[in-house]
Coordinates of C-alpha atoms in Angstrom, one line a residue:
M28 CA -25.0 37.9 16.7
A29 CA -28.6 37.8 17.9
P30 CA -29.1 38.8 21.5
S31 CA -29.9 36.1 23.9
K32 CA -33.4 35.8 25.3
P33 CA -34.0 36.4 29.0
T34 CA -33.6 33.3 31.2
P35 CA -36.9 32.8 33.0
S36 CA -36.7 33.0 36.7
T37 CA -39.5 31.4 38.7
P38 CA -40.3 33.0 42.1
K39 CA -42.5 30.5 43.9
Q40 CA -44.5 31.6 47.0
N41 CA -46.8 29.5 49.1
L42 CA -49.1 32.6 49.5
F43 CA -52.3 30.7 48.7
S44 CA -51.7 27.6 50.9
S45 CA -54.4 26.9 53.4
S46 CA -51.8 26.5 56.2
N47 CA -48.3 27.8 57.0
T48 CA -47.4 24.6 58.8
P49 CA -46.0 21.4 57.2
S50 CA -48.7 18.9 56.3
K51 CA -48.9 15.4 54.9
Q52 CA -50.3 16.6 51.5
S53 CA -48.9 15.0 48.5
S54 CA -46.3 16.9 46.5
T55 CA -48.9 17.3 43.7
S56 CA -51.4 19.0 46.1
T57 CA -48.6 21.2 47.5
T58 CA -47.6 22.3 44.0
M59 CA -51.3 23.1 43.1
Q60 CA -51.5 25.4 46.2
T61 CA -48.2 27.2 45.3
L62 CA -48.4 30.3 43.2
S63 CA -45.6 30.3 40.6
I64 CA -44.9 33.4 38.5
T65 CA -42.4 33.1 35.7
P66 CA -41.4 36.2 33.6
L67 CA -40.9 34.9 30.0
G68 CA -40.2 38.5 29.0
S69 CA -40.0 42.0 30.6
G70 CA -38.2 40.6 33.7
R71 CA -35.5 43.1 34.4
E72 CA -36.1 44.7 31.0
V73 CA -38.6 46.8 29.1
G74 CA -40.3 45.0 26.3
R75 CA -41.9 41.6 25.4
S76 CA -44.2 41.6 28.5
C77 CA -45.1 37.9 29.1
H78 CA -45.7 36.3 32.5
L79 CA -46.5 32.7 33.2
L80 CA -48.8 32.1 36.1
T81 CA -49.5 28.6 37.6
F82 CA -51.8 27.9 40.5
G83 CA -54.5 25.4 41.3
G84 CA -53.5 23.2 38.4
L85 CA -54.1 26.0 35.9
T86 CA -51.5 27.7 33.7
I87 CA -52.3 31.2 32.6
L88 CA -50.2 33.5 30.3
L89 CA -50.5 37.2 31.0
D90 CA -49.7 39.2 27.8
A91 CA -47.5 38.0 24.8
G92 CA -45.4 40.8 23.5
I93 CA -42.2 41.2 21.5
H94 CA -39.1 43.2 22.2
P95 CA -39.3 46.1 19.7
G96 CA -35.5 46.5 19.8
Y97 CA -34.7 43.0 18.5
A98 CA -35.5 41.5 15.1
G99 CA -37.2 38.1 14.4
S100 CA -37.2 35.4 16.9
A101 CA -34.7 37.2 19.1
G102 CA -37.6 39.5 20.1
L103 CA -39.9 36.8 21.3
P104 CA -40.5 35.8 24.9
S105 CA -38.9 32.6 26.1
F106 CA -41.6 30.3 24.7
D107 CA -39.0 27.6 24.0
S108 CA -38.3 27.3 27.7
I109 CA -41.9 26.0 28.5
D110 CA -44.4 23.5 27.2
C111 CA -46.9 25.8 25.5
A112 CA -49.4 22.9 25.3
T113 CA -49.9 23.3 29.1
I114 CA -51.1 26.9 28.8
D115 CA -54.9 27.0 29.5
L116 CA -55.6 30.7 29.1
V117 CA -54.0 33.8 27.6
L118 CA -55.2 37.3 28.8
V119 CA -54.0 40.2 26.6
T120 CA -54.2 43.6 28.4
H121 CA -53.8 46.0 25.4
F122 CA -52.7 46.3 21.7
H123 CA -49.2 47.6 22.0
L124 CA -46.6 45.4 20.3
D125 CA -44.6 44.9 23.5
H126 CA -47.7 43.3 25.1
A127 CA -49.4 41.5 22.2
A128 CA -47.3 41.0 19.1
S129 CA -46.0 37.5 19.8
L130 CA -49.6 36.2 20.1
P131 CA -49.8 34.9 16.5
Y132 CA -46.5 33.1 17.0
L133 CA -47.8 31.4 20.2
T134 CA -51.1 30.3 18.7
E135 CA -49.9 29.2 15.3
K136 CA -46.2 28.2 15.7
T137 CA -46.3 26.3 19.1
A138 CA -48.4 23.5 20.7
F139 CA -50.7 26.0 22.4
K140 CA -54.4 24.9 22.4
G141 CA -55.8 27.2 25.1
R142 CA -58.2 30.1 25.1
V143 CA -57.4 33.8 24.4
F144 CA -59.3 36.8 25.7
M145 CA -59.0 40.6 25.1
T146 CA -61.4 43.6 24.9
H147 CA -63.2 44.6 21.7
P148 CA -61.1 47.7 21.0
T149 CA -57.9 45.8 21.7
K150 CA -58.6 43.2 19.0
A151 CA -59.7 45.9 16.5
V152 CA -56.6 47.9 16.8
L153 CA -54.3 44.9 17.2
R154 CA -55.4 43.6 13.8
L155 CA -54.4 46.8 12.2
L156 CA -51.0 47.0 14.0
L157 CA -50.1 43.4 13.3
L158 CA -51.1 43.5 9.7
D159 CA -48.7 46.4 9.3
Y160 CA -46.1 44.6 11.3
T161 CA -46.2 41.5 9.2
R162 CA -46.0 43.5 6.0
L163 CA -43.0 45.3 7.3
M164 CA -41.4 42.0 8.2
S165 CA -42.0 40.6 4.7
M166 CA -40.5 43.6 3.1
R167 CA -37.2 43.1 4.8
P168 CA -35.2 40.2 3.4
D169 CA -32.6 40.6 6.2
Q170 CA -35.3 40.1 8.9
E171 CA -36.7 36.8 9.9
A172 CA -40.5 36.7 9.6
I173 CA -41.8 35.0 12.7
Y174 CA -45.4 34.6 11.3
S175 CA -47.4 35.4 8.2
E176 CA -50.6 37.3 7.5
D177 CA -52.4 34.0 7.3
D178 CA -51.1 33.1 10.8
L179 CA -52.4 36.5 12.1
R180 CA -55.9 35.9 10.6
N181 CA -56.0 32.4 12.1
C182 CA -54.9 33.7 15.4
L183 CA -57.5 36.4 15.6
R184 CA -60.2 33.9 14.9
K185 CA -59.3 32.2 18.1
V186 CA -59.7 35.3 20.2
T187 CA -62.8 35.6 22.5
L188 CA -63.9 39.2 23.2
L189 CA -65.0 40.6 26.5
D190 CA -66.4 43.8 28.0
Y191 CA -65.2 45.6 31.1
H192 CA -66.7 44.0 34.3
A193 CA -68.3 41.1 32.5
V194 CA -67.3 38.1 34.7
Q195 CA -66.0 35.1 32.7
E196 CA -66.2 31.6 34.4
L197 CA -64.4 28.8 32.6
D198 CA -64.1 25.1 33.3
L199 CA -60.7 24.5 31.6
P200 CA -59.0 21.1 31.2
H201 CA -56.8 21.7 34.3
G202 CA -59.3 23.6 36.6
H203 CA -61.9 26.3 37.1
V204 CA -61.1 30.0 36.8
K205 CA -63.1 33.2 37.1
F206 CA -61.8 36.5 35.8
W207 CA -63.0 40.0 34.6
A208 CA -61.5 43.0 33.0
L209 CA -61.2 46.5 34.5
N210 CA -60.4 49.8 32.7
A211 CA -56.7 50.5 32.8
G212 CA -56.6 53.9 31.1
H213 CA -53.3 54.0 29.1
V214 CA -54.7 53.3 25.6
L215 CA -58.1 52.6 24.1
G216 CA -59.4 49.2 25.3
A217 CA -56.6 48.6 27.8
A218 CA -57.6 46.3 30.6
Q219 CA -56.4 45.1 34.0
F220 CA -57.4 41.6 34.8
M221 CA -58.7 40.3 38.1
I222 CA -58.3 36.5 38.3
S223 CA -59.9 34.4 40.9
I224 CA -58.8 30.8 41.4
N225 CA -59.9 28.7 44.4
G226 CA -61.2 31.8 46.1
R227 CA -57.9 33.7 45.8
N228 CA -57.7 36.9 43.8
L229 CA -54.7 38.1 41.7
L230 CA -54.7 41.5 39.9
Y231 CA -52.6 42.0 36.8
T232 CA -52.5 45.6 35.8
G233 CA -50.6 45.6 32.5
D234 CA -49.7 49.2 31.6
Y235 CA -52.1 51.6 33.3
S236 CA -52.7 55.4 33.9
M237 CA -54.3 56.8 37.0
E238 CA -54.8 60.2 35.4
E239 CA -57.6 61.1 33.0
D240 CA -56.4 62.5 29.7
R241 CA -57.9 64.1 26.6
H242 CA -59.8 61.0 25.5
L243 CA -59.5 58.2 28.2
A244 CA -60.7 57.8 31.7
A245 CA -58.3 57.0 34.5
A246 CA -57.7 53.4 35.5
E247 CA -60.2 51.9 37.8
V248 CA -59.3 51.0 41.4
P249 CA -60.7 47.5 42.0
E250 CA -63.1 46.7 44.8
G251 CA -62.7 43.8 47.1
K252 CA -59.7 41.8 48.3
V253 CA -56.6 41.4 46.2
D254 CA -54.2 38.7 47.4
V255 CA -51.5 39.2 44.9
L256 CA -50.7 42.2 42.7
I257 CA -48.6 42.1 39.5
C258 CA -48.1 45.7 38.6
E259 CA -46.4 47.5 35.7
S260 CA -43.6 49.5 37.2
T261 CA -41.5 50.9 34.4
Y262 CA -41.8 54.4 35.9
G263 CA -42.5 53.1 39.5
V264 CA -39.7 55.1 41.2
Q265 CA -40.3 58.4 39.3
V266 CA -42.5 61.4 40.2
H267 CA -44.1 62.7 37.1
P268 CA -45.1 66.4 36.6
S269 CA -48.8 67.1 36.4
R270 CA -50.6 66.6 33.1
A271 CA -50.9 70.4 32.6
E272 CA -47.2 70.8 33.1
R273 CA -46.4 68.0 30.6
E274 CA -48.7 69.4 28.0
A275 CA -47.4 72.9 28.4
R276 CA -43.8 71.7 28.0
F277 CA -44.8 69.6 25.0
T278 CA -46.7 72.4 23.1
G279 CA -44.1 75.0 24.2
T280 CA -41.2 73.0 22.8
V281 CA -43.0 72.3 19.5
S282 CA -44.0 76.0 19.2
R283 CA -40.4 77.2 19.9
V284 CA -38.9 74.9 17.2
V285 CA -41.3 75.8 14.4
T286 CA -41.4 79.5 15.1
G287 CA -37.6 79.4 15.0
G288 CA -37.8 78.0 11.5
G289 CA -37.1 74.4 12.4
R290 CA -38.7 71.0 11.8
C291 CA -40.1 69.1 14.7
L292 CA -40.2 65.3 14.6
I293 CA -42.4 63.5 17.1
P294 CA -41.8 59.7 17.0
V295 CA -44.9 57.8 18.0
F296 CA -46.4 54.4 17.8
A297 CA -49.1 54.4 15.1
L298 CA -52.0 53.9 17.5
G299 CA -52.4 54.6 21.2
R300 CA -50.7 57.6 22.7
A301 CA -50.4 59.2 19.3
Q302 CA -54.1 60.0 19.3
E303 CA -53.7 61.8 22.6
L304 CA -50.8 63.9 21.3
L305 CA -52.8 64.7 18.1
L306 CA -55.7 65.9 20.2
I307 CA -53.4 68.2 22.3
L308 CA -51.6 69.7 19.3
D309 CA -54.7 70.2 17.2
E310 CA -56.3 72.1 20.1
F311 CA -53.1 74.2 20.6
W312 CA -53.0 75.1 16.9
R313 CA -56.6 76.2 17.0
A314 CA -55.8 78.5 19.9
N315 CA -52.8 80.1 18.2
P316 CA -53.6 81.6 14.8
D317 CA -50.0 82.6 14.3
L318 CA -49.2 78.9 13.8
H319 CA -51.9 78.1 11.3
S320 CA -49.6 78.5 8.3
I321 CA -47.2 75.9 9.7
P322 CA -48.3 72.4 8.6
V323 CA -48.6 69.4 11.0
Y324 CA -48.5 66.0 9.4
Y325 CA -49.3 62.5 10.7
A326 CA -47.2 60.1 8.7
S327 CA -48.9 56.8 9.1
R328 CA -50.3 54.2 6.7
L329 CA -52.8 53.4 9.4
A330 CA -54.1 57.0 10.0
T331 CA -57.5 56.6 8.2
K332 CA -58.2 53.2 9.5
A333 CA -57.2 54.3 13.0
L334 CA -59.8 57.1 12.8
R335 CA -62.5 54.7 12.0
V336 CA -61.6 52.5 14.9
Y337 CA -61.6 55.4 17.3
Q338 CA -65.0 56.5 16.0
T339 CA -66.4 53.0 16.5
Y340 CA -65.3 52.7 20.1
V341 CA -66.1 56.2 21.4
N342 CA -68.2 54.6 24.2
A343 CA -64.9 53.2 25.7
M344 CA -63.6 56.8 26.1
N345 CA -64.2 59.4 28.7
S346 CA -67.2 61.7 29.1
R347 CA -65.3 64.6 27.4
I348 CA -65.1 62.8 24.1
K349 CA -68.6 61.4 24.3
Q350 CA -69.9 65.0 24.7
A351 CA -67.7 66.2 21.9
M352 CA -69.1 63.5 19.6
D353 CA -72.6 65.1 19.9
L354 CA -71.2 68.3 18.2
G355 CA -68.8 66.6 15.7
N356 CA -65.9 64.2 15.5
P357 CA -63.1 65.3 17.8
F358 CA -60.7 63.0 15.8
A359 CA -61.4 64.8 12.5
F360 CA -58.5 67.2 13.1
K361 CA -58.6 70.6 11.6
H362 CA -54.9 71.4 11.6
I363 CA -53.4 68.0 11.2
Q364 CA -53.2 66.2 7.9
N365 CA -52.2 62.7 6.9
L366 CA -49.0 62.6 5.0
K367 CA -50.1 61.1 1.7
S368 CA -46.8 59.5 1.0
V369 CA -44.7 58.0 3.8
E370 CA -41.7 57.8 1.5
V371 CA -39.3 60.3 3.1
E372 CA -37.5 60.9 -0.2
D373 CA -40.8 62.4 -1.7
F374 CA -41.5 64.6 1.3
E375 CA -41.0 68.3 0.7
D376 CA -39.8 69.9 3.9
D377 CA -38.7 73.3 2.7
G378 CA -40.0 75.2 5.7
P379 CA -40.9 74.6 9.3
C380 CA -43.3 71.8 10.0
V381 CA -44.3 69.1 12.6
V382 CA -44.3 65.4 11.7
F383 CA -45.8 62.6 13.8
A384 CA -44.1 59.5 12.5
S385 CA -43.7 55.9 13.6
P386 CA -42.1 53.8 15.0
G387 CA -41.9 55.4 18.4
M388 CA -38.5 54.0 19.2
L389 CA -36.7 55.3 16.1
Q390 CA -35.3 51.9 15.3
S391 CA -36.4 52.0 11.6
G392 CA -39.0 53.3 9.2
V393 CA -40.2 56.9 8.6
S394 CA -39.3 58.3 12.0
R395 CA -35.7 57.0 11.8
K396 CA -35.3 58.3 8.2
L397 CA -36.6 61.8 9.2
F398 CA -34.3 61.7 12.3
D399 CA -31.3 61.0 10.1
R400 CA -32.3 63.7 7.7
W401 CA -33.0 66.4 10.2
A402 CA -30.8 65.7 13.2
S403 CA -27.7 67.6 12.0
N404 CA -29.6 71.0 11.8
P405 CA -29.6 72.7 15.3
K406 CA -32.9 74.4 14.5
N407 CA -34.7 71.1 14.3

């Protein structure tokens, strides 16, 4: 039986009202001055980020993801609980499936007629990821296809692109809104959105990283007043080790497995954090000649296309990568090769090796097949 979708809860707060005392305003005016935030997904769960914001007569959707652990329509946000025709604006923070993969369903399968905005790199990578996603859906007769490649193409034609810090001012059918994007770190093109309605500011972070990594700058801290903050908080109560500690633990674990004769599986999403891990491991292999004989594979149909996208948007990365591009392409890895066939049955794994494979949650595909094949061996 398919899992039930989350029941939307609607916390309403009169945070933006001009007065805290009762007035004789009409109920319509009071409603317009009340901020309402409704999680259609990712409320008390991880996955299918999607938040409905209403204020000042406007209805704005923040992200439109799917739940990667559920198949077909069971993974969608609760679009059926709202009138999608009332949505004026959709802002997509980044290209990960749990934040963006239900967008074609929204634009092509519902009554939605509003505007959609995202950054240039987000659209470029999202197109690759969702083309792969739709093809995987079509190859599985047991899985409901929630939209087609034609739906995806039609959806992407409706997307308006924006740059960081470029202020957008729109007169929409239900009101006026101003918003702009800020760098969020996390993955290439990821954005936070500052939204200004009737002089009040709301910041929606999406997923963000406050620490610079191998190829991305840290998230920006916005200037000026923020009246309401909607913040990603998956790891909000945890204290993470430093980046240096995390990298040392990662490379040390991989090295220990392969020098002991084992095979190391690294489940990753095809694009995003995978590129960061590839940069780390390629650098580690270069610094350790004793590992040069041990192959490292990147098992992804999207590997070559991903490389082209990352080369195109190098200006959206940090100064380290920009300087490295003057000497050569840092994403042309010396010790990592694309696995020509992603069919596990054809993969010869007679000796120690490292394989980056998607999907990152091991629910299906190459990563799951390799996990099932290797998990019983304690060396792996």
